[in-house]
Coordinates of C-alpha atoms in Angstrom, one line a residue:
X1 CA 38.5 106.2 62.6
X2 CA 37.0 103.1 61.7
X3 CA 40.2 101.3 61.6
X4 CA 40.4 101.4 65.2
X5 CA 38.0 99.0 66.1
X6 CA 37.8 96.4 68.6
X7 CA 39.0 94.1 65.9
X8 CA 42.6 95.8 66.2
X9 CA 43.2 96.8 69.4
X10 CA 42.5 93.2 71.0
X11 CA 44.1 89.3 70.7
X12 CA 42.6 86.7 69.1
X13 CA 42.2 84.9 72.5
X14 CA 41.0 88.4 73.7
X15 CA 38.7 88.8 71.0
X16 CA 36.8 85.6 71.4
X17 CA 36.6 86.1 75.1
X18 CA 35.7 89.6 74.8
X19 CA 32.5 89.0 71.9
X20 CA 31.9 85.1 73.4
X21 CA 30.9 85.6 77.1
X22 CA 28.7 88.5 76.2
X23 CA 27.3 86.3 73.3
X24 CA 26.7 83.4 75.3
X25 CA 25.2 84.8 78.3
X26 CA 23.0 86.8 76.4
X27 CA 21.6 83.5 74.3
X28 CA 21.8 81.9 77.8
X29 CA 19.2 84.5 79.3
X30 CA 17.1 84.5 76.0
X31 CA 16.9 80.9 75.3
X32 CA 15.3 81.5 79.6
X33 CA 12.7 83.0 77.3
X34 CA 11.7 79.4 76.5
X35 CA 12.5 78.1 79.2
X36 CA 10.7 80.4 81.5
X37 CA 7.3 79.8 79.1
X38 CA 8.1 75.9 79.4
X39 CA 8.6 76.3 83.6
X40 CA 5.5 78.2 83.5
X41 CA 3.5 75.8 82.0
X42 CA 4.6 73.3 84.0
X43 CA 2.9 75.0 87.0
X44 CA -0.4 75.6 85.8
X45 CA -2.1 73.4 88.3
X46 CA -4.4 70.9 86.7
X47 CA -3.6 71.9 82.9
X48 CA 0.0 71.7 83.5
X49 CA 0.5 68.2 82.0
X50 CA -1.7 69.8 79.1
X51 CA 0.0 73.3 79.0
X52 CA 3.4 71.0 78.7
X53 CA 2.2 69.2 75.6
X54 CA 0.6 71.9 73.9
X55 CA 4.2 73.6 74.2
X56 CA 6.1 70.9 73.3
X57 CA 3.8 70.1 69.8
X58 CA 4.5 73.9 68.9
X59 CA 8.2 73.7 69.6
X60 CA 8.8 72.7 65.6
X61 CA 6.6 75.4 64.6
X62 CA 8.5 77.7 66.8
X63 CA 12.3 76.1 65.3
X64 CA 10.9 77.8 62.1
X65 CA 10.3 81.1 63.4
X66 CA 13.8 81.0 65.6
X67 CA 14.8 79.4 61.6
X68 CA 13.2 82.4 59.8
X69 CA 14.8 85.1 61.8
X70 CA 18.2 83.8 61.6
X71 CA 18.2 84.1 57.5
X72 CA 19.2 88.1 57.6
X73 CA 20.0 88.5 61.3
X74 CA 23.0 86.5 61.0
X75 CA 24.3 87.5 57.5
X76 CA 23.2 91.1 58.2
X77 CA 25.8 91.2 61.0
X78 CA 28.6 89.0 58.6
X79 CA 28.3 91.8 56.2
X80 CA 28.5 94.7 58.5
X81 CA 31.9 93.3 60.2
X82 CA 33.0 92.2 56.5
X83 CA 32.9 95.9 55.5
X84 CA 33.8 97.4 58.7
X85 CA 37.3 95.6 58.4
X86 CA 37.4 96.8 54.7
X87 CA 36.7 100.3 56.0
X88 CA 33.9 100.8 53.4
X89 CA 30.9 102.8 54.8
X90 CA 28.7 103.2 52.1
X91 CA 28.7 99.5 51.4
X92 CA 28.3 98.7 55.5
X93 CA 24.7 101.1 55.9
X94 CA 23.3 99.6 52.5
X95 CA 23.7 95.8 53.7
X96 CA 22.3 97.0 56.9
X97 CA 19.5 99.1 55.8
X98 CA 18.4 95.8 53.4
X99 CA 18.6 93.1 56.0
X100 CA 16.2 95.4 58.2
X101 CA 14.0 95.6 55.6
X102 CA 14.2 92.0 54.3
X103 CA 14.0 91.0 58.1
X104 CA 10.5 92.7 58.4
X105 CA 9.5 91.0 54.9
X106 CA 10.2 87.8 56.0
X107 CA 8.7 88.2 59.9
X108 CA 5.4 89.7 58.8
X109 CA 5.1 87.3 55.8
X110 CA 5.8 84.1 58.3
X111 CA 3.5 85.3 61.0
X112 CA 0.8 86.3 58.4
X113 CA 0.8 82.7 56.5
X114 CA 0.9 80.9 60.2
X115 CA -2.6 83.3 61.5
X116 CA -4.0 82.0 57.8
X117 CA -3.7 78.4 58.2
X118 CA -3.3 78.5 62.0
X119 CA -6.1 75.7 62.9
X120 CA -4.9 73.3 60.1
X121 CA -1.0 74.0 61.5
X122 CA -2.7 73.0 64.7
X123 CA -4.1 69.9 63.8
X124 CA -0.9 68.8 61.9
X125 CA 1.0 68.7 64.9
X126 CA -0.9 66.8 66.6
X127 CA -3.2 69.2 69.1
X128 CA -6.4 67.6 70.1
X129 CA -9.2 69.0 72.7
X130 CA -7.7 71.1 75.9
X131 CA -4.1 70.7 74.2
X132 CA -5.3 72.5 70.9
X133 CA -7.3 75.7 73.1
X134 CA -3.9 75.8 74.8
X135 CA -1.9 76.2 72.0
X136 CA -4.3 78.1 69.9
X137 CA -4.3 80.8 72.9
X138 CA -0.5 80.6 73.1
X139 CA 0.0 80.8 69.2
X140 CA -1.9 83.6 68.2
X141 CA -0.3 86.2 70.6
X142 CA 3.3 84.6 69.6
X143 CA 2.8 85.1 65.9
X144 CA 2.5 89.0 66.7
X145 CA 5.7 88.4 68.8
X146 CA 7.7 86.5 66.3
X147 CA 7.9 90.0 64.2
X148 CA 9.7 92.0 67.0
X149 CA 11.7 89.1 67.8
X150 CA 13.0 88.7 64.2
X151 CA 14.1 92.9 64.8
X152 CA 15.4 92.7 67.6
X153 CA 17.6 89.8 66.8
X154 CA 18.8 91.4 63.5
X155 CA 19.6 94.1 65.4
X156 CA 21.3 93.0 68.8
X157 CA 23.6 91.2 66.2
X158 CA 24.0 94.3 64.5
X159 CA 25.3 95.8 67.5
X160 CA 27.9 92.9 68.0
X161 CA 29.2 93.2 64.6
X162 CA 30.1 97.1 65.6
X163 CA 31.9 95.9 68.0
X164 CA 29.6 96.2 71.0
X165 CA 28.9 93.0 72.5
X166 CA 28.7 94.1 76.2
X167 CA 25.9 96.6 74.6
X168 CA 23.9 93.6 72.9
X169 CA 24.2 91.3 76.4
X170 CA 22.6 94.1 78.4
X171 CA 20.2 94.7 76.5
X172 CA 18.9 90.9 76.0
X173 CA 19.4 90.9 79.6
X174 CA 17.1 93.8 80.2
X175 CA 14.3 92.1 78.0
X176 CA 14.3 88.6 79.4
X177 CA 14.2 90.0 83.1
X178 CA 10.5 91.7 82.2
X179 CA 9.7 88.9 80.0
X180 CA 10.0 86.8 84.2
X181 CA 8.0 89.4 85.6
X182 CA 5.3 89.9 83.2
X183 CA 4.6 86.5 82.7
X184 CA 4.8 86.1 86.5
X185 CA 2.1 88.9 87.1
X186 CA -0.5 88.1 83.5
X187 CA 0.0 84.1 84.5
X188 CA -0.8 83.9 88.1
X189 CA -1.2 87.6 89.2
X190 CA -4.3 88.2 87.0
X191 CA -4.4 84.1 85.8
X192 CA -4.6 84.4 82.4
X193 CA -3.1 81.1 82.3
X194 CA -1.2 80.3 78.8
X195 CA -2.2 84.0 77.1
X196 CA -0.5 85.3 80.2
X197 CA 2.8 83.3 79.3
X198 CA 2.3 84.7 75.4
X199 CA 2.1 88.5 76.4
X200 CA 5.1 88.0 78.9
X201 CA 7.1 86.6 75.6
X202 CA 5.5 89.6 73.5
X203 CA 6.2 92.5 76.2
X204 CA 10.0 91.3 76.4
X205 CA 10.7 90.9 72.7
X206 CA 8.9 94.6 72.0
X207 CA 11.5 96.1 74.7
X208 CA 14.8 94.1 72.7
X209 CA 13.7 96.0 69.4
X210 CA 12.9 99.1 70.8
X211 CA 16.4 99.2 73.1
X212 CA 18.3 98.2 70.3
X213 CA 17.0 101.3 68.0
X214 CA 17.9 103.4 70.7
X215 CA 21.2 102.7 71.4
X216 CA 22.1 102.2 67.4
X217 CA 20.8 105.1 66.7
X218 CA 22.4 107.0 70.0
X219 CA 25.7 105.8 68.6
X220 CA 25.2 106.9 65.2
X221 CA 25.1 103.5 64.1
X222 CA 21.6 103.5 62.6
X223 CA 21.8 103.4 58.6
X224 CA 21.0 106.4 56.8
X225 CA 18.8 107.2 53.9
X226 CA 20.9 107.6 51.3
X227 CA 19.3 105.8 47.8
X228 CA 20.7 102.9 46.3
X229 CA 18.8 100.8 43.0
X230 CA 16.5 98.2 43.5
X231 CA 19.0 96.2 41.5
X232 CA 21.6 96.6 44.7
X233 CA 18.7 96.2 47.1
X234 CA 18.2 92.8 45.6
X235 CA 21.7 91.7 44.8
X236 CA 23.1 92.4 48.7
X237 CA 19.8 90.7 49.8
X238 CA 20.5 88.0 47.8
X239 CA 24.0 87.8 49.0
X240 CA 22.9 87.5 52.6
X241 CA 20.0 85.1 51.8
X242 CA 23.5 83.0 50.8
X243 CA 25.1 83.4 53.8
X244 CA 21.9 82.8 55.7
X245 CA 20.7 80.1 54.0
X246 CA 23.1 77.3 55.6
X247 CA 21.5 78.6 59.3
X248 CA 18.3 78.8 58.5
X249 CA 18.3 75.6 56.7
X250 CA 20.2 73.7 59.6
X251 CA 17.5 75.2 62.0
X252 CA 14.1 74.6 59.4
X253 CA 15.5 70.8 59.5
X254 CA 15.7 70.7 63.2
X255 CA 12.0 72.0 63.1
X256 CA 11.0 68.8 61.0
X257 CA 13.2 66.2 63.3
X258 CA 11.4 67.6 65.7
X259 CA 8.2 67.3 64.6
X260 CA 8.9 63.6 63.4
X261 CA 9.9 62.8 67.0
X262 CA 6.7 64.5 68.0
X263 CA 5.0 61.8 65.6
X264 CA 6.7 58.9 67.0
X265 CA 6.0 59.7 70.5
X266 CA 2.5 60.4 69.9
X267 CA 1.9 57.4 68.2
X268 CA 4.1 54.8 70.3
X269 CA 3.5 56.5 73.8
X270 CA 1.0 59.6 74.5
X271 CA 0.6 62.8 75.6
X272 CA 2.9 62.1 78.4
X273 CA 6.3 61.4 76.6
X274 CA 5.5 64.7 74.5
X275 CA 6.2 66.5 78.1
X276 CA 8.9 64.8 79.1
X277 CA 10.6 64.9 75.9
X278 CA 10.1 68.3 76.6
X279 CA 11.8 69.5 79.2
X280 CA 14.9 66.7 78.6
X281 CA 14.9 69.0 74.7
X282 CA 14.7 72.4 76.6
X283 CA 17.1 71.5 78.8
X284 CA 19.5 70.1 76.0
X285 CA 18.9 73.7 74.6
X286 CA 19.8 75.2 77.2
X287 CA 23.4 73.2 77.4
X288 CA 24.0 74.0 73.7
X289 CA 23.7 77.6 73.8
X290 CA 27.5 78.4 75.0
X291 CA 28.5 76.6 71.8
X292 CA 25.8 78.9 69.5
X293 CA 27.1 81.5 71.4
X294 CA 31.0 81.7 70.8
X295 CA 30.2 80.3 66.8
X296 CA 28.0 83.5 66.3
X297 CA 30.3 85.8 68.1
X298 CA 33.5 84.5 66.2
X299 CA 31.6 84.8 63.3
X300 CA 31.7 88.2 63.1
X301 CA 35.5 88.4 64.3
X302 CA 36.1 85.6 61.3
X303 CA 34.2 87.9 58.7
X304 CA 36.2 91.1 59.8
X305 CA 39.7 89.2 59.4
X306 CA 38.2 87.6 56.1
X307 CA 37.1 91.4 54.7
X308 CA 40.6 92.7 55.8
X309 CA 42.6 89.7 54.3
X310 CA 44.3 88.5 57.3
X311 CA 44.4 85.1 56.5
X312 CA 46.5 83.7 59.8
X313 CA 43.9 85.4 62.4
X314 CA 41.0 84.2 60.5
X315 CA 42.9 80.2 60.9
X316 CA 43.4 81.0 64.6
X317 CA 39.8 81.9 65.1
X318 CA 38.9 79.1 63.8
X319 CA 41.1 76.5 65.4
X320 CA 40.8 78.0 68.9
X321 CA 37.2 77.9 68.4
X322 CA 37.4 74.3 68.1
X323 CA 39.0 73.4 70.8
X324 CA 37.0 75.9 73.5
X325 CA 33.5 74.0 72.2
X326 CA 35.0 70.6 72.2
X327 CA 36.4 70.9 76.3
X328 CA 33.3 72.5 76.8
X329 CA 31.5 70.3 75.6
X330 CA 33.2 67.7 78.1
X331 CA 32.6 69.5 80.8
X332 CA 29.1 70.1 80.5
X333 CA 27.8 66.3 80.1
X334 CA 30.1 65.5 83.2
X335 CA 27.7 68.1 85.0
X336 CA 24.6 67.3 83.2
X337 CA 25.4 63.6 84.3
X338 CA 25.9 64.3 87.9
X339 CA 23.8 67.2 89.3
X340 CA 21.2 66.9 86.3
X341 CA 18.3 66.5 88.2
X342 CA 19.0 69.5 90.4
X343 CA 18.7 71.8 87.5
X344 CA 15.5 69.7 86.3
X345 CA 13.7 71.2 89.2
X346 CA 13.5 74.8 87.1
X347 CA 11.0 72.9 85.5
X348 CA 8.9 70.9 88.0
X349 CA 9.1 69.6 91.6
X350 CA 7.9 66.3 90.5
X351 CA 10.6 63.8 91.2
X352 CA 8.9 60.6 89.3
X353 CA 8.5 63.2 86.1
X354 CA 12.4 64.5 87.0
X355 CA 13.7 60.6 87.1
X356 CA 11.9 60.0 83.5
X357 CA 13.5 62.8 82.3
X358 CA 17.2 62.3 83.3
X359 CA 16.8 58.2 81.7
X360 CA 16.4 60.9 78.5
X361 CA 19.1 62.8 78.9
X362 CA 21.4 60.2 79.8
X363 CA 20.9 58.6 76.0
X364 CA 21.0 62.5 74.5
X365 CA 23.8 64.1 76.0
X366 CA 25.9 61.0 75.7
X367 CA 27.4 62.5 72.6
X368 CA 27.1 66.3 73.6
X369 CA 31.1 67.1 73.2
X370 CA 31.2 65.8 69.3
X371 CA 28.2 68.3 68.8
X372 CA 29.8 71.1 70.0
X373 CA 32.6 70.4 67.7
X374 CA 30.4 69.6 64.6
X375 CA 28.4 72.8 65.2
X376 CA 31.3 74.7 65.2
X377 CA 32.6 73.2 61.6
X378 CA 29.1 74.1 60.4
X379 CA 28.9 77.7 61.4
X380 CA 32.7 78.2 60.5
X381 CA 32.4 76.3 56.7
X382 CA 29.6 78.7 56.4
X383 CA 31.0 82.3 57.2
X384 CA 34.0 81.3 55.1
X385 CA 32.1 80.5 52.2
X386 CA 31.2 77.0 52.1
X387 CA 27.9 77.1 52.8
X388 CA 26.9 74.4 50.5
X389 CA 28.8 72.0 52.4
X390 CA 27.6 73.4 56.4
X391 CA 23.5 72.7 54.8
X392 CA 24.9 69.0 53.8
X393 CA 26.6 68.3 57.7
X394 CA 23.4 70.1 59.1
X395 CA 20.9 67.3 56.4
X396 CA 23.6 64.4 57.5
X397 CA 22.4 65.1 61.1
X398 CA 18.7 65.8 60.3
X399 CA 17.3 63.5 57.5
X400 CA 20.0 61.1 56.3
X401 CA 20.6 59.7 60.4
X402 CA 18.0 61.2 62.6
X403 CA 14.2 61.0 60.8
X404 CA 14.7 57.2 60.0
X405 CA 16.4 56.5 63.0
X406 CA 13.1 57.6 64.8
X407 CA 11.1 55.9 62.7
X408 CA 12.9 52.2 62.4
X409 CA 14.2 52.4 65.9
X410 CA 10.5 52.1 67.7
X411 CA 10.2 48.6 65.2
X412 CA 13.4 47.2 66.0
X413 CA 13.8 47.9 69.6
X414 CA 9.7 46.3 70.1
X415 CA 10.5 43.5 67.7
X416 CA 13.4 42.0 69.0
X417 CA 12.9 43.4 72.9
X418 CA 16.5 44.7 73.4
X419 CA 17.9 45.6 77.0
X420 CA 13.9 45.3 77.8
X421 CA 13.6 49.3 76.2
X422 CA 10.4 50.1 75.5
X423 CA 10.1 51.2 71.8
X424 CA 8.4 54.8 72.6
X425 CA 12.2 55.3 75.1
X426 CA 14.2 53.9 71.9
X427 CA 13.1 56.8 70.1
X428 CA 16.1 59.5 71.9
X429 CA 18.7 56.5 70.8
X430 CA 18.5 58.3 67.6
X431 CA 20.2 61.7 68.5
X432 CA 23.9 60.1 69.7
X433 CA 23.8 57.7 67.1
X434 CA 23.2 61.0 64.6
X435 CA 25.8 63.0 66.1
X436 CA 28.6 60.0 65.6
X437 CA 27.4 59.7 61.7
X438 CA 27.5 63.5 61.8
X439 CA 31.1 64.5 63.4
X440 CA 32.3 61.8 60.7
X441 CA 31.2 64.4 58.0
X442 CA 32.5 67.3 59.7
X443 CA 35.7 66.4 60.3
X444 CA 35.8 65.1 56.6
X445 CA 35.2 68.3 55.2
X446 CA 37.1 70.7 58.3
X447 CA 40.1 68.9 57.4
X448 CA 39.9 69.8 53.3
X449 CA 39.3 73.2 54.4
X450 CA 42.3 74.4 56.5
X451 CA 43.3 76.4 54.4
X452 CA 39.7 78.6 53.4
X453 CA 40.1 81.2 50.9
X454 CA 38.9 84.7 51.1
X455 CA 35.3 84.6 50.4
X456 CA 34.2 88.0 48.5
X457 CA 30.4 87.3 48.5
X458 CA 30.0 90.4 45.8
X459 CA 31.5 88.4 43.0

């Protein structure tokens, strides 16, 4: 029965199409999650230029959470499609039943640490006087909803790897919709200001977890209780923790570039470049998530065909995959570029703030195709077993070009006054000049790995 999956009865064109548009839109609606906090924020009357700081000075600490969750959600999901296309039950319900619990271990443990040491994580980042209340009122509920967000993305992946992404779309659907409403009613219905954005987030990530128990376990998809060693607990949660690790680590670096360019900003322009940086990042975000989107849905369509052995499938996944990010990628700076400033006004009606912001996406998105094709070989070099080599693209990107970029950048641009660009502007030069540095790498190690060899992971 299990060989009659999705997996079989479809195209590979089909296939991506069928697990991608699901994927994306959902990561679409629940990046809006962010979005909708940041949009929020931004209308808070007299504390909105503060709200909009203290949001943008927690966005690393928040890249480690997003980081922190992906570890088992993603890997959990690899392995559940790996041994769905090897037919093997037993071996499917025990990698699922220890990435749940690993996935609560490292949730709680993250969120416990972060309440510990949360006024000297604060102060690190930079939050002074009304920006610190803000985000100390923000941070304290979010902590409490970084735990059911780590479940219920475990789990909503889980439900794409069984070959339900339609299932997983709704449901992410379903959640961000009252995550809008609450934080509409708590923010301005009964002004609770920032707290009020918090609980919306914490509402709508309770719902995902709680839908996506019920319909696993209403499909008798839900892993059982059958006993396995601690030895095997360990081993497969040491086998996903490899398969993980290249994410997650990709992600925790993006946390510390970000909190770098948070430096920078702060120290060569103020409180006001931290909110426009922003909503030009959010935005950016936003952009990218079609291309996060069909790389974690192929993912589990490349693990199935790599579990099976179907070695020509697996290639066409891959080099189809390519080319969708790469002319999407095209596409979407041509309308970034054109009718950007209409989608700015999500986040404010201010049109001097919307005019600083689109000078900053013009420099970021100038090299927005070659990422989509870089994140690809990343995500790709790591379900196939290269892992090692996706962490050193995603550290090429991160601390070999953009960290000192950001830092030498500001000095060079104020010491020798190019194109009259102030040094605290000079400072987004450094993601397009990453991303060419970057692709380089990528491609390098793409084209040694055409022909990827089947990965077992239990050997």
């Amino acid at each position: 029965m299990m060989n009659n999956t999705i997996y079989e009865s479809q195209s590979v064109n089909k296939l991506i199409m069928t697990f991608s548009l699901p994927a994306i839109f959902s990561l679409i609606i629940e990046t809006m999650t962010s979005v909708v906090d940041t949009s929020f924020a931004g209308h808070l009357g007299s504390q909105s230029e503060s709200a909009l700081t203290a949001m943008g000075l927690l966005s690393p600490l928040l890249a480690v959470f997003v980081a922190l969750q992906t570890l088992f959600a993603i890997s959990t999901a690899i392995m559940i499609s790996k041994y769905l296309g090897r037919n093997d039950r037993l071996k499917l319900n025990n990698y699922f039943k220890s990435g749940f619990i690993m996935t609560l271990v490292v949730s709680i443990s993250t969120s416990l640490l972060v309440y510990l040491f949360m006024d000297s994580i604060l102060s690190a980042l930079g939050a002074e006087a009304e920006v610190y209340t803000l985000a100390h009122d923000y941070l304290k509920i979010i902590i409490v909803s970084n735990i059911f967000s780590a479940v219920g993305y475990t789990l909503t992946s889980t439900i794409r790897a069984f070959g339900n992404p339609k299932a997983e779309a709704i449901i992410i659907v379903l959640s961000v919709v009252i995550n809008i409403v609450s934080n509409a009613i708590l923010t301005f219905g009964f002004q609770l200001g920032m707290v009020g954005i918090a609980l919306g987030t914490l509402i709508s990530e309770l719902v995902c977890a709680v839908l996506a128990i019920m319909y696993l376990v209403k499909n008798k998809n839900w892993f059982t209780s059958n006993r396995f060693s601690v030895r095997a607990f360990f081993t497969m949660s040491y086998n996903m923790f490899k398969i993980g690790f290249a994410q997650t680590t990709i992600q925790l670096l993006a946390g510390v570039t970000a909190f770098i360019v948070n430096y920078q900003l702060l120290t060569v322009g103020g409180n006001s470049h931290i909110a426009l940086w922003n909503i030009a990042n959010k935005m950016y975000l936003l952009m990218l998530m079609p291309i996060i989107g069909i790389t974690q849905a192929v993912q589990t369509i490349i693990a199935y065909f790599n579990g099976k052995g179907d070695e020509v499938k697996k290639l066409m996944v891959v080099k189809k995959t390519v080319q969708y990010c790469f002319f999407y990628g095209i596409g979407i700076t041509a309308i970034v570029f054109l009718f950007g400033k209409y989608i700015l006004l999500l986040f404010t009606g201010d049109q001097e703030i919307i005019e600083s912001v689109m000078s900053i996406i013009h420099v970021i998105f100038i090299t927005f195709p070659v990422l989509g094709v870089t994140y690809t070989i990343m995500t790709l070099l790591q379900v196939t077993g290269s892992e090692m080599k996706a962490v050193i693209i995603g550290m090429t990107r991160q601390v070999v070009s953009v960290i000192p970029l950001v830092v030498l950048l500001p000095y060079i641009f104020e010491k020798y006054d190019i194109f009259n660009i102030t040094p605290s502007f000079s400072v987004f030069f450094a993601i397009p000049l990453a991303d060419i540095l970057t692709l380089a790498i990528a491609l390098l190690f793409f084209r040694k790995a055409k022909k990827i060899p089947n990965v077992d992971h239990d050997r």
